[in-house]
Amino acid sequence: MARFTGKSVVITGGSSGIGLATAQRIVVEGGQALVTGTNAQKLAAARSDSIHVLENDAANPAAAAALAARAKELFGEIDGAFLNAGIGKGAALGTITAEFYHALMDLNVGGVIFGAQALAPLIRPGGSILVTASAAKDKGIPQGAIYSATKGAE
């Protein structure tokens, strides 16, 4: 198939797992991707002729502008954004710290909000923004209150 011929997609959290597999599939089907992550080694391993990389922390709101600037530099406009960066950690009630709370909220919620806000102006008519979801928002998971809240907030 060649569903992505001539298309470009930005993928946050794209240096491993679902994000990287998505980028690789887009390339197999003729497209290009810009993937982000915070691990320089994983990013280097993900890089190819059609997979561009950017070390970028989606939990930092200022990083969204840098991501949009790089996407614009590479592609001009984009056909889609896959906001996939996230943390899936749990903590028992009584052990939740402010740092834990902010780490999950800043990435899982803020990363989506600020990423969408920065990238939306670059999306061509007919393009889309996709957000990684989780069933955690719909069912109780031991030690998962904060994570479930972040997935429900998306």
C-alpha atoms as a PDB file:
ATOM      1  CA  MET A   1       0.000   0.000   0.000  1.00  0.00           C
ATOM      2  CA  ALA A   2       1.013   3.596  -0.460  1.00  0.00           C
ATOM      3  CA  ARG A   3      -1.486   5.460   1.727  1.00  0.00           C
ATOM      4  CA  PHE A   4       1.153   7.935   2.907  1.00  0.00           C
ATOM      5  CA  THR A   5       2.907   8.753  -0.381  1.00  0.00           C
ATOM      6  CA  GLY A   6       3.877  12.420  -0.255  1.00  0.00           C
ATOM      7  CA  LYS A   7       2.529  12.838   3.274  1.00  0.00           C
ATOM      8  CA  SER A   8       4.271  14.018   6.434  1.00  0.00           C
ATOM      9  CA  VAL A   9       3.341  13.258  10.030  1.00  0.00           C
ATOM     10  CA  VAL A  10       4.712  14.478  13.367  1.00  0.00           C
ATOM     11  CA  ILE A  11       4.828  11.849  16.131  1.00  0.00           C
ATOM     12  CA  THR A  12       5.604  12.767  19.731  1.00  0.00           C
ATOM     13  CA  GLY A  13       6.990   9.897  21.752  1.00  0.00           C
ATOM     14  CA  GLY A  14       8.120   8.360  18.486  1.00  0.00           C
ATOM     15  CA  SER A  15      11.520   6.955  19.367  1.00  0.00           C
ATOM     16  CA  SER A  16      10.175   3.584  20.551  1.00  0.00           C
ATOM     17  CA  GLY A  17       7.043   1.475  20.954  1.00  0.00           C
ATOM     18  CA  ILE A  18       3.785   2.485  19.258  1.00  0.00           C
ATOM     19  CA  GLY A  19       5.197   5.803  18.074  1.00  0.00           C
ATOM     20  CA  LEU A  20       8.207   4.290  16.334  1.00  0.00           C
ATOM     21  CA  ALA A  21       6.154   1.466  14.819  1.00  0.00           C
ATOM     22  CA  THR A  22       3.752   4.082  13.450  1.00  0.00           C
ATOM     23  CA  ALA A  23       6.599   6.118  11.937  1.00  0.00           C
ATOM     24  CA  GLN A  24       8.073   3.005  10.344  1.00  0.00           C
ATOM     25  CA  ARG A  25       4.697   2.054   8.860  1.00  0.00           C
ATOM     26  CA  ILE A  26       4.221   5.561   7.450  1.00  0.00           C
ATOM     27  CA  VAL A  27       7.621   5.286   5.771  1.00  0.00           C
ATOM     28  CA  VAL A  28       6.852   1.822   4.335  1.00  0.00           C
ATOM     29  CA  GLU A  29       3.715   3.360   2.840  1.00  0.00           C
ATOM     30  CA  GLY A  30       5.617   6.224   1.198  1.00  0.00           C
ATOM     31  CA  GLY A  31       5.551   9.016   3.766  1.00  0.00           C
ATOM     32  CA  GLN A  32       7.912  10.870   6.047  1.00  0.00           C
ATOM     33  CA  ALA A  33       7.789  11.395   9.786  1.00  0.00           C
ATOM     34  CA  LEU A  34       9.297  13.677  12.382  1.00  0.00           C
ATOM     35  CA  VAL A  35       9.544  11.781  15.660  1.00  0.00           C
ATOM     36  CA  THR A  36      10.354  13.180  19.069  1.00  0.00           C
ATOM     37  CA  GLY A  37      11.583  11.826  22.347  1.00  0.00           C
ATOM     38  CA  THR A  38      13.908  12.612  25.216  1.00  0.00           C
ATOM     39  CA  ASN A  39      16.385   9.747  24.800  1.00  0.00           C
ATOM     40  CA  ALA A  40      19.155  10.706  22.367  1.00  0.00           C
ATOM     41  CA  GLN A  41      20.241   7.080  21.820  1.00  0.00           C
ATOM     42  CA  LYS A  42      16.727   5.911  20.934  1.00  0.00           C
ATOM     43  CA  LEU A  43      16.291   8.876  18.621  1.00  0.00           C
ATOM     44  CA  ALA A  44      19.570   8.126  16.862  1.00  0.00           C
ATOM     45  CA  ALA A  45      18.461   4.520  16.347  1.00  0.00           C
ATOM     46  CA  ALA A  46      15.093   5.674  14.960  1.00  0.00           C
ATOM     47  CA  ARG A  47      16.588   8.088  12.409  1.00  0.00           C
ATOM     48  CA  SER A  48      16.486   7.149   8.713  1.00  0.00           C
ATOM     49  CA  ASP A  49      16.226   8.918   5.371  1.00  0.00           C
ATOM     50  CA  SER A  50      12.484   9.335   5.920  1.00  0.00           C
ATOM     51  CA  ILE A  51      12.318   9.466   9.711  1.00  0.00           C
ATOM     52  CA  HIS A  52      13.576  12.772  11.048  1.00  0.00           C
ATOM     53  CA  VAL A  53      14.213  13.115  14.773  1.00  0.00           C
ATOM     54  CA  LEU A  54      14.079  15.897  17.335  1.00  0.00           C
ATOM     55  CA  GLU A  55      15.064  15.655  20.975  1.00  0.00           C
ATOM     56  CA  ASN A  56      12.053  17.342  22.527  1.00  0.00           C
ATOM     57  CA  ASP A  57      10.291  17.010  25.886  1.00  0.00           C
ATOM     58  CA  ALA A  58       6.525  17.210  25.364  1.00  0.00           C
ATOM     59  CA  ALA A  59       6.083  17.875  29.108  1.00  0.00           C
ATOM     60  CA  ASN A  60       7.664  21.302  28.603  1.00  0.00           C
ATOM     61  CA  PRO A  61       5.112  23.714  27.069  1.00  0.00           C
ATOM     62  CA  ALA A  62       7.912  25.736  25.417  1.00  0.00           C
ATOM     63  CA  ALA A  63       9.034  22.609  23.546  1.00  0.00           C
ATOM     64  CA  ALA A  64       5.810  22.626  21.521  1.00  0.00           C
ATOM     65  CA  ALA A  65       6.855  25.791  19.695  1.00  0.00           C
ATOM     66  CA  ALA A  66      10.262  24.276  18.900  1.00  0.00           C
ATOM     67  CA  LEU A  67       8.541  21.148  17.559  1.00  0.00           C
ATOM     68  CA  ALA A  68       6.237  23.178  15.327  1.00  0.00           C
ATOM     69  CA  ALA A  69       9.169  25.237  14.057  1.00  0.00           C
ATOM     70  CA  ARG A  70      11.126  22.093  13.140  1.00  0.00           C
ATOM     71  CA  ALA A  71       8.092  20.522  11.440  1.00  0.00           C
ATOM     72  CA  LYS A  72       7.543  23.691   9.425  1.00  0.00           C
ATOM     73  CA  GLU A  73      11.223  23.786   8.470  1.00  0.00           C
ATOM     74  CA  LEU A  74      11.165  20.168   7.292  1.00  0.00           C
ATOM     75  CA  PHE A  75       7.749  19.902   5.675  1.00  0.00           C
ATOM     76  CA  GLY A  76       6.093  23.319   5.456  1.00  0.00           C
ATOM     77  CA  GLU A  77       2.686  21.872   6.203  1.00  0.00           C
ATOM     78  CA  ILE A  78       1.928  18.478   7.724  1.00  0.00           C
ATOM     79  CA  ASP A  79      -0.767  15.927   7.060  1.00  0.00           C
ATOM     80  CA  GLY A  80      -1.103  14.816  10.638  1.00  0.00           C
ATOM     81  CA  ALA A  81       0.128  14.808  14.188  1.00  0.00           C
ATOM     82  CA  PHE A  82       0.153  11.762  16.446  1.00  0.00           C
ATOM     83  CA  LEU A  83       0.423  13.016  20.028  1.00  0.00           C
ATOM     84  CA  ASN A  84       1.721   9.838  21.579  1.00  0.00           C
ATOM     85  CA  ALA A  85       4.252  10.932  24.235  1.00  0.00           C
ATOM     86  CA  GLY A  86       3.164   9.815  27.685  1.00  0.00           C
ATOM     87  CA  ILE A  87       3.949   8.192  31.013  1.00  0.00           C
ATOM     88  CA  GLY A  88       2.027   5.194  32.348  1.00  0.00           C
ATOM     89  CA  LYS A  89       3.076   5.040  35.990  1.00  0.00           C
ATOM     90  CA  GLY A  90       1.048   4.377  39.110  1.00  0.00           C
ATOM     91  CA  ALA A  91       1.295   5.306  42.773  1.00  0.00           C
ATOM     92  CA  ALA A  92      -0.709   4.263  45.811  1.00  0.00           C
ATOM     93  CA  LEU A  93      -2.812   6.809  47.651  1.00  0.00           C
ATOM     94  CA  GLY A  94      -0.670   8.181  50.424  1.00  0.00           C
ATOM     95  CA  THR A  95       2.504   7.969  48.345  1.00  0.00           C
ATOM     96  CA  ILE A  96       1.571  10.416  45.569  1.00  0.00           C
ATOM     97  CA  THR A  97       3.974  13.344  45.534  1.00  0.00           C
ATOM     98  CA  ALA A  98       3.620  16.703  43.823  1.00  0.00           C
ATOM     99  CA  GLU A  99       6.494  15.711  41.539  1.00  0.00           C
ATOM    100  CA  PHE A 100       4.734  12.497  40.492  1.00  0.00           C
ATOM    101  CA  TYR A 101       1.470  14.354  39.886  1.00  0.00           C
ATOM    102  CA  HIS A 102       3.128  17.062  37.797  1.00  0.00           C
ATOM    103  CA  ALA A 103       5.215  14.591  35.787  1.00  0.00           C
ATOM    104  CA  LEU A 104       2.083  12.763  34.612  1.00  0.00           C
ATOM    105  CA  MET A 105      -0.125  15.824  34.178  1.00  0.00           C
ATOM    106  CA  ASP A 106       2.525  17.907  32.398  1.00  0.00           C
ATOM    107  CA  LEU A 107       3.270  15.157  29.869  1.00  0.00           C
ATOM    108  CA  ASN A 108       0.008  13.265  29.444  1.00  0.00           C
ATOM    109  CA  VAL A 109      -2.251  16.335  29.482  1.00  0.00           C
ATOM    110  CA  GLY A 110      -0.023  19.334  28.833  1.00  0.00           C
ATOM    111  CA  GLY A 111       1.875  17.563  26.071  1.00  0.00           C
ATOM    112  CA  VAL A 112      -1.378  16.981  24.210  1.00  0.00           C
ATOM    113  CA  ILE A 113      -2.785  20.467  24.783  1.00  0.00           C
ATOM    114  CA  PHE A 114       0.345  22.396  23.887  1.00  0.00           C
ATOM    115  CA  GLY A 115       1.359  20.020  21.117  1.00  0.00           C
ATOM    116  CA  ALA A 116      -2.039  20.274  19.427  1.00  0.00           C
ATOM    117  CA  GLN A 117      -2.078  24.022  19.842  1.00  0.00           C
ATOM    118  CA  ALA A 118       1.366  24.436  18.239  1.00  0.00           C
ATOM    119  CA  LEU A 119       0.910  21.923  15.413  1.00  0.00           C
ATOM    120  CA  ALA A 120      -2.714  22.615  14.400  1.00  0.00           C
ATOM    121  CA  PRO A 121      -1.824  25.659  12.265  1.00  0.00           C
ATOM    122  CA  LEU A 122       0.532  23.480  10.186  1.00  0.00           C
ATOM    123  CA  ILE A 123      -2.017  20.789   9.348  1.00  0.00           C
ATOM    124  CA  ARG A 124      -3.213  20.759   5.761  1.00  0.00           C
ATOM    125  CA  PRO A 125      -6.954  20.733   5.082  1.00  0.00           C
ATOM    126  CA  GLY A 126      -8.159  17.169   5.519  1.00  0.00           C
ATOM    127  CA  GLY A 127      -5.334  16.324   7.953  1.00  0.00           C
ATOM    128  CA  SER A 128      -5.840  15.185  11.520  1.00  0.00           C
ATOM    129  CA  ILE A 129      -4.538  15.061  15.056  1.00  0.00           C
ATOM    130  CA  LEU A 130      -4.529  11.664  16.765  1.00  0.00           C
ATOM    131  CA  VAL A 131      -4.062  11.214  20.521  1.00  0.00           C
ATOM    132  CA  THR A 132      -3.066   7.949  22.196  1.00  0.00           C
ATOM    133  CA  ALA A 133      -5.882   6.897  24.493  1.00  0.00           C
ATOM    134  CA  SER A 134      -6.196   4.287  27.214  1.00  0.00           C
ATOM    135  CA  ALA A 135      -8.934   2.191  28.744  1.00  0.00           C
ATOM    136  CA  ALA A 136      -7.536   3.398  32.072  1.00  0.00           C
ATOM    137  CA  LYS A 137      -9.895   6.352  31.908  1.00  0.00           C
ATOM    138  CA  ASP A 138     -12.885   4.017  31.982  1.00  0.00           C
ATOM    139  CA  LYS A 139     -11.968   1.466  34.630  1.00  0.00           C
ATOM    140  CA  GLY A 140     -10.325   1.366  37.994  1.00  0.00           C
ATOM    141  CA  ILE A 141      -6.698   0.329  38.099  1.00  0.00           C
ATOM    142  CA  PRO A 142      -4.875  -0.230  41.377  1.00  0.00           C
ATOM    143  CA  GLN A 143      -2.596   2.754  42.012  1.00  0.00           C
ATOM    144  CA  GLY A 144      -3.847   4.322  38.792  1.00  0.00           C
ATOM    145  CA  ALA A 145      -5.882   7.334  39.918  1.00  0.00           C
ATOM    146  CA  ILE A 146      -3.548   9.992  38.535  1.00  0.00           C
ATOM    147  CA  TYR A 147      -2.781   8.119  35.309  1.00  0.00           C
ATOM    148  CA  SER A 148      -6.506   7.455  34.730  1.00  0.00           C
ATOM    149  CA  ALA A 149      -7.255  11.133  35.338  1.00  0.00           C
ATOM    150  CA  THR A 150      -4.672  12.180  32.738  1.00  0.00           C
ATOM    151  CA  LYS A 151      -6.103   9.822  30.123  1.00  0.00           C
ATOM    152  CA  GLY A 152      -9.631  11.047  30.821  1.00  0.00           C
ATOM    153  CA  ALA A 153      -8.477  14.656  30.507  1.00  0.00           C
ATOM    154  CA  GLU A 154      -7.194  14.107  26.982  1.00  0.00           C
END
